[in-house]
Short mmCIF file of C-alpha atoms in Angstrom, two decimals:
data_model
loop_
_atom_site.label_atom_id
_atom_site.label_comp_id
_atom_site.label_asym_id
_atom_site.label_seq_id
_atom_site.Cartn_x
_atom_site.Cartn_y
_atom_site.Cartn_z
CA MET A 160 5.26 -22.78 -6.49
CA ARG A 161 5.29 -22.35 -2.71
CA THR A 162 4.59 -26.09 -2.28
CA ARG A 163 7.41 -27.04 -4.65
CA LEU A 164 9.85 -24.80 -2.80
CA ALA A 165 8.86 -26.29 0.55
CA GLU A 166 9.90 -29.70 -0.78
CA LEU A 167 13.54 -28.58 -1.14
CA THR A 168 15.72 -29.75 1.74
CA LEU A 169 19.27 -29.08 2.88
CA GLU A 170 20.10 -32.77 2.65
CA ALA A 171 18.80 -33.44 -0.84
CA ASP A 172 19.02 -30.01 -2.50
CA GLY A 173 21.48 -27.96 -0.48
CA ILE A 174 18.82 -25.42 0.53
CA ASP A 175 15.83 -25.27 2.84
CA GLY A 176 13.07 -24.24 0.46
CA ARG A 177 10.83 -23.13 3.33
CA SER A 178 13.30 -20.30 4.06
CA ILE A 179 12.88 -18.72 0.62
CA TYR A 180 10.54 -15.73 0.54
CA ILE A 181 8.91 -14.82 -2.76
CA TYR A 182 7.28 -11.44 -3.35
CA GLY A 183 6.46 -9.30 -6.32
CA GLU A 184 4.15 -6.96 -8.12
CA ALA A 185 0.74 -8.54 -7.89
CA TRP A 186 -1.08 -6.02 -10.04
CA ASP A 187 -4.13 -7.16 -11.97
CA LEU A 188 -3.56 -5.54 -15.34
CA GLY A 189 -2.71 -6.02 -18.98
CA GLU A 190 -3.43 -9.39 -20.54
CA MET A 191 -3.67 -10.95 -17.05
CA VAL A 192 -6.56 -8.77 -15.81
CA ASP A 193 -9.43 -10.66 -14.17
CA ASN A 194 -7.62 -14.01 -14.63
CA GLN A 195 -8.14 -13.95 -18.40
CA ARG A 196 -5.20 -16.32 -18.92
CA GLY A 197 -5.80 -18.54 -15.91
CA VAL A 198 -5.55 -17.77 -12.22
CA ASN A 199 -2.80 -15.20 -11.81
CA CYS A 200 -0.83 -14.10 -8.78
CA GLY A 201 -2.80 -10.88 -8.43
CA GLN A 202 -3.54 -9.41 -5.02
CA MET A 203 -7.03 -10.92 -4.87
CA ASN A 204 -5.66 -14.45 -5.44
CA LEU A 205 -2.76 -14.41 -2.97
CA SER A 206 -4.58 -14.89 0.33
CA GLY A 207 -3.11 -17.90 2.13
CA THR A 208 -0.39 -18.65 -0.43
CA GLY A 209 2.46 -17.21 1.64
CA LEU A 210 3.57 -15.15 -1.37
CA GLY A 211 4.20 -11.46 -0.74
CA ALA A 212 2.72 -8.59 -2.73
CA PHE A 213 3.44 -4.87 -2.76
CA ASN A 214 0.55 -3.13 -0.99
CA ASP A 215 -0.46 -0.06 -2.96
CA ARG A 216 -3.14 0.81 -0.38
CA LEU A 217 -0.54 2.02 2.12
CA ARG A 218 1.23 4.15 -0.50
CA ASP A 219 -1.97 5.61 -1.94
CA GLY A 220 -3.53 6.34 1.44
CA ALA A 221 -0.44 8.05 2.81
CA LEU A 222 0.52 10.05 -0.29
CA GLY A 223 -2.84 10.48 -2.02
CA GLY A 224 -2.90 8.31 -5.11
CA GLY A 225 -0.46 6.19 -7.04
CA PRO A 226 2.03 6.79 -9.84
CA PHE A 227 -0.68 7.05 -12.49
CA ASP A 228 -2.87 9.55 -10.63
CA PRO A 229 -2.40 13.32 -11.00
CA TYR A 230 0.76 14.30 -9.11
CA PHE A 231 -1.01 16.89 -6.99
CA TYR A 232 -3.47 14.49 -5.30
CA GLN A 233 -2.94 14.66 -1.55
CA GLY A 234 -3.29 12.01 1.16
CA LEU A 235 -3.06 11.45 4.89
CA VAL A 236 0.58 12.53 5.16
CA THR A 237 0.73 15.15 2.40
CA GLY A 238 -1.98 17.48 3.69
CA LEU A 239 -5.35 16.48 2.23
CA GLY A 240 -8.09 18.51 3.86
CA LEU A 241 -5.76 20.19 6.34
CA ALA A 242 -3.00 21.81 4.29
CA PRO A 243 -4.22 22.26 0.69
CA ASN A 244 -1.47 22.49 -1.90
CA GLY A 245 -3.34 24.98 -4.08
CA LEU A 246 -3.17 22.63 -7.08
CA ASN A 247 -5.94 20.25 -6.09
CA PRO A 248 -9.39 21.91 -6.05
CA HIS A 249 -10.06 22.53 -2.35
CA ARG A 250 -13.44 21.14 -1.29
CA PRO A 251 -13.41 21.18 2.52
CA ARG A 252 -16.22 18.70 3.22
CA GLU A 253 -15.34 16.29 0.39
CA ASP A 254 -11.64 16.50 1.24
CA MET A 255 -12.32 15.51 4.85
CA ASP A 256 -14.49 12.59 3.69
CA ASP A 257 -11.72 11.48 1.30
CA LEU A 258 -9.13 11.89 4.06
CA ALA A 259 -11.16 9.60 6.33
CA LYS A 260 -11.31 6.91 3.60
CA LEU A 261 -7.58 7.19 2.87
CA THR A 262 -6.93 6.88 6.60
CA ASP A 263 -8.91 3.62 6.60
CA MET A 264 -6.62 2.35 3.84
CA VAL A 265 -3.56 3.15 5.94
CA ARG A 266 -5.06 1.61 9.09
CA TYR A 267 -5.82 -1.72 7.38
CA SER A 268 -2.25 -1.72 6.07
CA LEU A 269 -0.81 -1.07 9.52
CA ALA A 270 -2.83 -4.08 10.72
CA GLY A 271 -1.12 -6.37 8.21
CA ASN A 272 -3.48 -6.00 5.25
CA LEU A 273 -5.51 -8.92 6.57
CA ARG A 274 -8.84 -9.92 5.02
CA SER A 275 -10.16 -11.20 8.35
CA TYR A 276 -9.11 -8.30 10.56
CA PRO A 277 -12.02 -6.11 11.78
CA LEU A 278 -11.59 -2.35 12.04
CA LEU A 279 -13.98 0.46 12.88
CA ASN A 280 -14.20 2.37 9.59
CA SER A 281 -14.53 6.11 9.16
CA ASP A 282 -18.26 5.74 8.50
CA GLY A 283 -18.76 4.25 11.98
CA VAL A 284 -19.21 0.63 10.82
CA THR A 285 -16.84 -2.18 11.83
CA ARG A 286 -15.79 -4.27 8.83
CA THR A 287 -13.22 -6.93 8.12
CA GLY A 288 -10.61 -6.09 5.50
CA GLU A 289 -12.49 -8.31 3.08
CA ASP A 290 -15.78 -6.50 3.65
CA ALA A 291 -14.29 -3.00 3.41
CA ARG A 292 -14.19 -2.05 -0.27
CA LEU A 293 -11.84 -0.19 -2.58
CA HIS A 294 -12.90 0.12 -6.23
CA GLY A 295 -15.33 -2.77 -5.64
CA LEU A 296 -12.63 -5.11 -4.31
CA PRO A 297 -11.62 -6.03 -0.75
CA LEU A 298 -9.56 -3.25 0.82
CA ALA A 299 -7.31 -5.82 2.50
CA TYR A 300 -6.45 -9.04 0.67
CA GLY A 301 -3.97 -11.09 2.71
CA ALA A 302 -4.35 -14.02 5.09
CA PHE A 303 -0.99 -13.50 6.83
CA PRO A 304 1.08 -10.38 7.53
CA HIS A 305 4.03 -11.75 5.52
CA GLU A 306 1.87 -11.58 2.39
CA HIS A 307 1.88 -7.79 2.83
CA VAL A 308 4.93 -5.90 1.52
CA ALA A 309 4.67 -2.43 3.05
CA PHE A 310 6.17 0.32 0.89
CA ILE A 311 5.62 3.97 0.07
CA GLY A 312 8.60 5.65 -1.55
CA CYS A 313 10.24 3.08 -3.73
CA HIS A 314 9.31 0.98 -6.71
CA ASP A 315 7.48 3.78 -8.58
CA ASN A 316 10.44 5.84 -9.87
CA LEU A 317 10.06 8.51 -7.19
CA THR A 318 11.40 8.69 -3.65
CA ILE A 319 9.28 9.67 -0.66
CA PHE A 320 10.86 13.13 -0.79
CA ASP A 321 9.93 13.46 -4.48
CA TYR A 322 6.30 12.61 -3.75
CA VAL A 323 6.13 14.90 -0.72
CA SER A 324 7.64 17.75 -2.74
CA GLU A 325 5.00 17.34 -5.47
CA LYS A 326 1.99 16.95 -3.21
CA SER A 327 2.60 19.14 -0.15
CA PRO A 328 1.69 22.84 -0.03
CA VAL A 329 4.23 25.09 -1.74
CA THR A 330 4.39 27.01 1.54
CA ALA A 331 5.60 23.93 3.46
CA THR A 332 9.04 24.48 4.94
CA ALA A 333 11.92 22.07 4.42
CA GLU A 334 11.47 20.88 8.00
CA GLU A 335 7.75 20.23 7.45
CA ARG A 336 8.49 18.27 4.29
CA MET A 337 11.10 16.19 6.10
CA ARG A 338 8.59 15.45 8.88
CA MET A 339 6.15 14.21 6.21
CA CYS A 340 8.90 11.94 4.87
CA VAL A 341 9.61 10.63 8.36
CA MET A 342 5.89 9.97 8.86
CA CYS A 343 5.81 7.93 5.63
CA MET A 344 8.80 5.87 6.74
CA ALA A 345 7.23 5.37 10.18
CA LEU A 346 4.04 4.01 8.58
CA VAL A 347 6.11 1.49 6.64
CA ALA A 348 8.27 0.57 9.64
CA LEU A 349 5.30 0.09 11.95
CA SER A 350 3.16 -1.93 9.55
CA GLN A 351 2.66 -5.60 10.26
CA GLY A 352 4.30 -7.44 7.39
CA ILE A 353 7.44 -7.15 5.30
CA VAL A 354 9.04 -3.69 5.43
CA PHE A 355 10.39 -2.41 2.11
CA PHE A 356 12.46 0.76 2.19
CA HIS A 357 14.09 2.58 -0.69
CA ALA A 358 17.86 2.45 -0.19
CA GLY A 359 19.07 5.70 1.35
CA ALA A 360 15.60 7.00 2.26
CA ARG A 361 16.62 7.51 5.87
#
């Protein structure tokens, strides 16, 4: 598809096909899982194509899980290990280990979600994004930053404020919750790649 678009020219077609950016939901699920119906445009197949994919690693690391996880899971921004919400069983040592792993997810995202980019992981070992693992798959899957669509509080029916309200401690003040929201937006804004904000989030 990318090759066909690049063949479009202003002279012949009225548009420069190279200027068209294509992105989407590159989830590996349903009848397309594991390329059952041919090679799909899932995250693990996009490296080097120039196609953009929503990066759930940034969202899940910052908030503490995705839209199908229990709503009370906490992450880097929402207080895991440091400000328990009272809903998630508090396990100090395990929470800090989980927080370190979620922080690795966010750090690879900030670096453009690149397979080839090396980072010192929370376990003290330097790994490329391809060698770092998440659920048995590469933690980072892109070849170029523009294949990484950075998002947190859009696309999943809830805003950043909704997520923060569900996951943060009930004792968190309105100002603390707003600072968590700002932190989420800063992570998106400062990520290498395509920034994707929910309209009105600011």
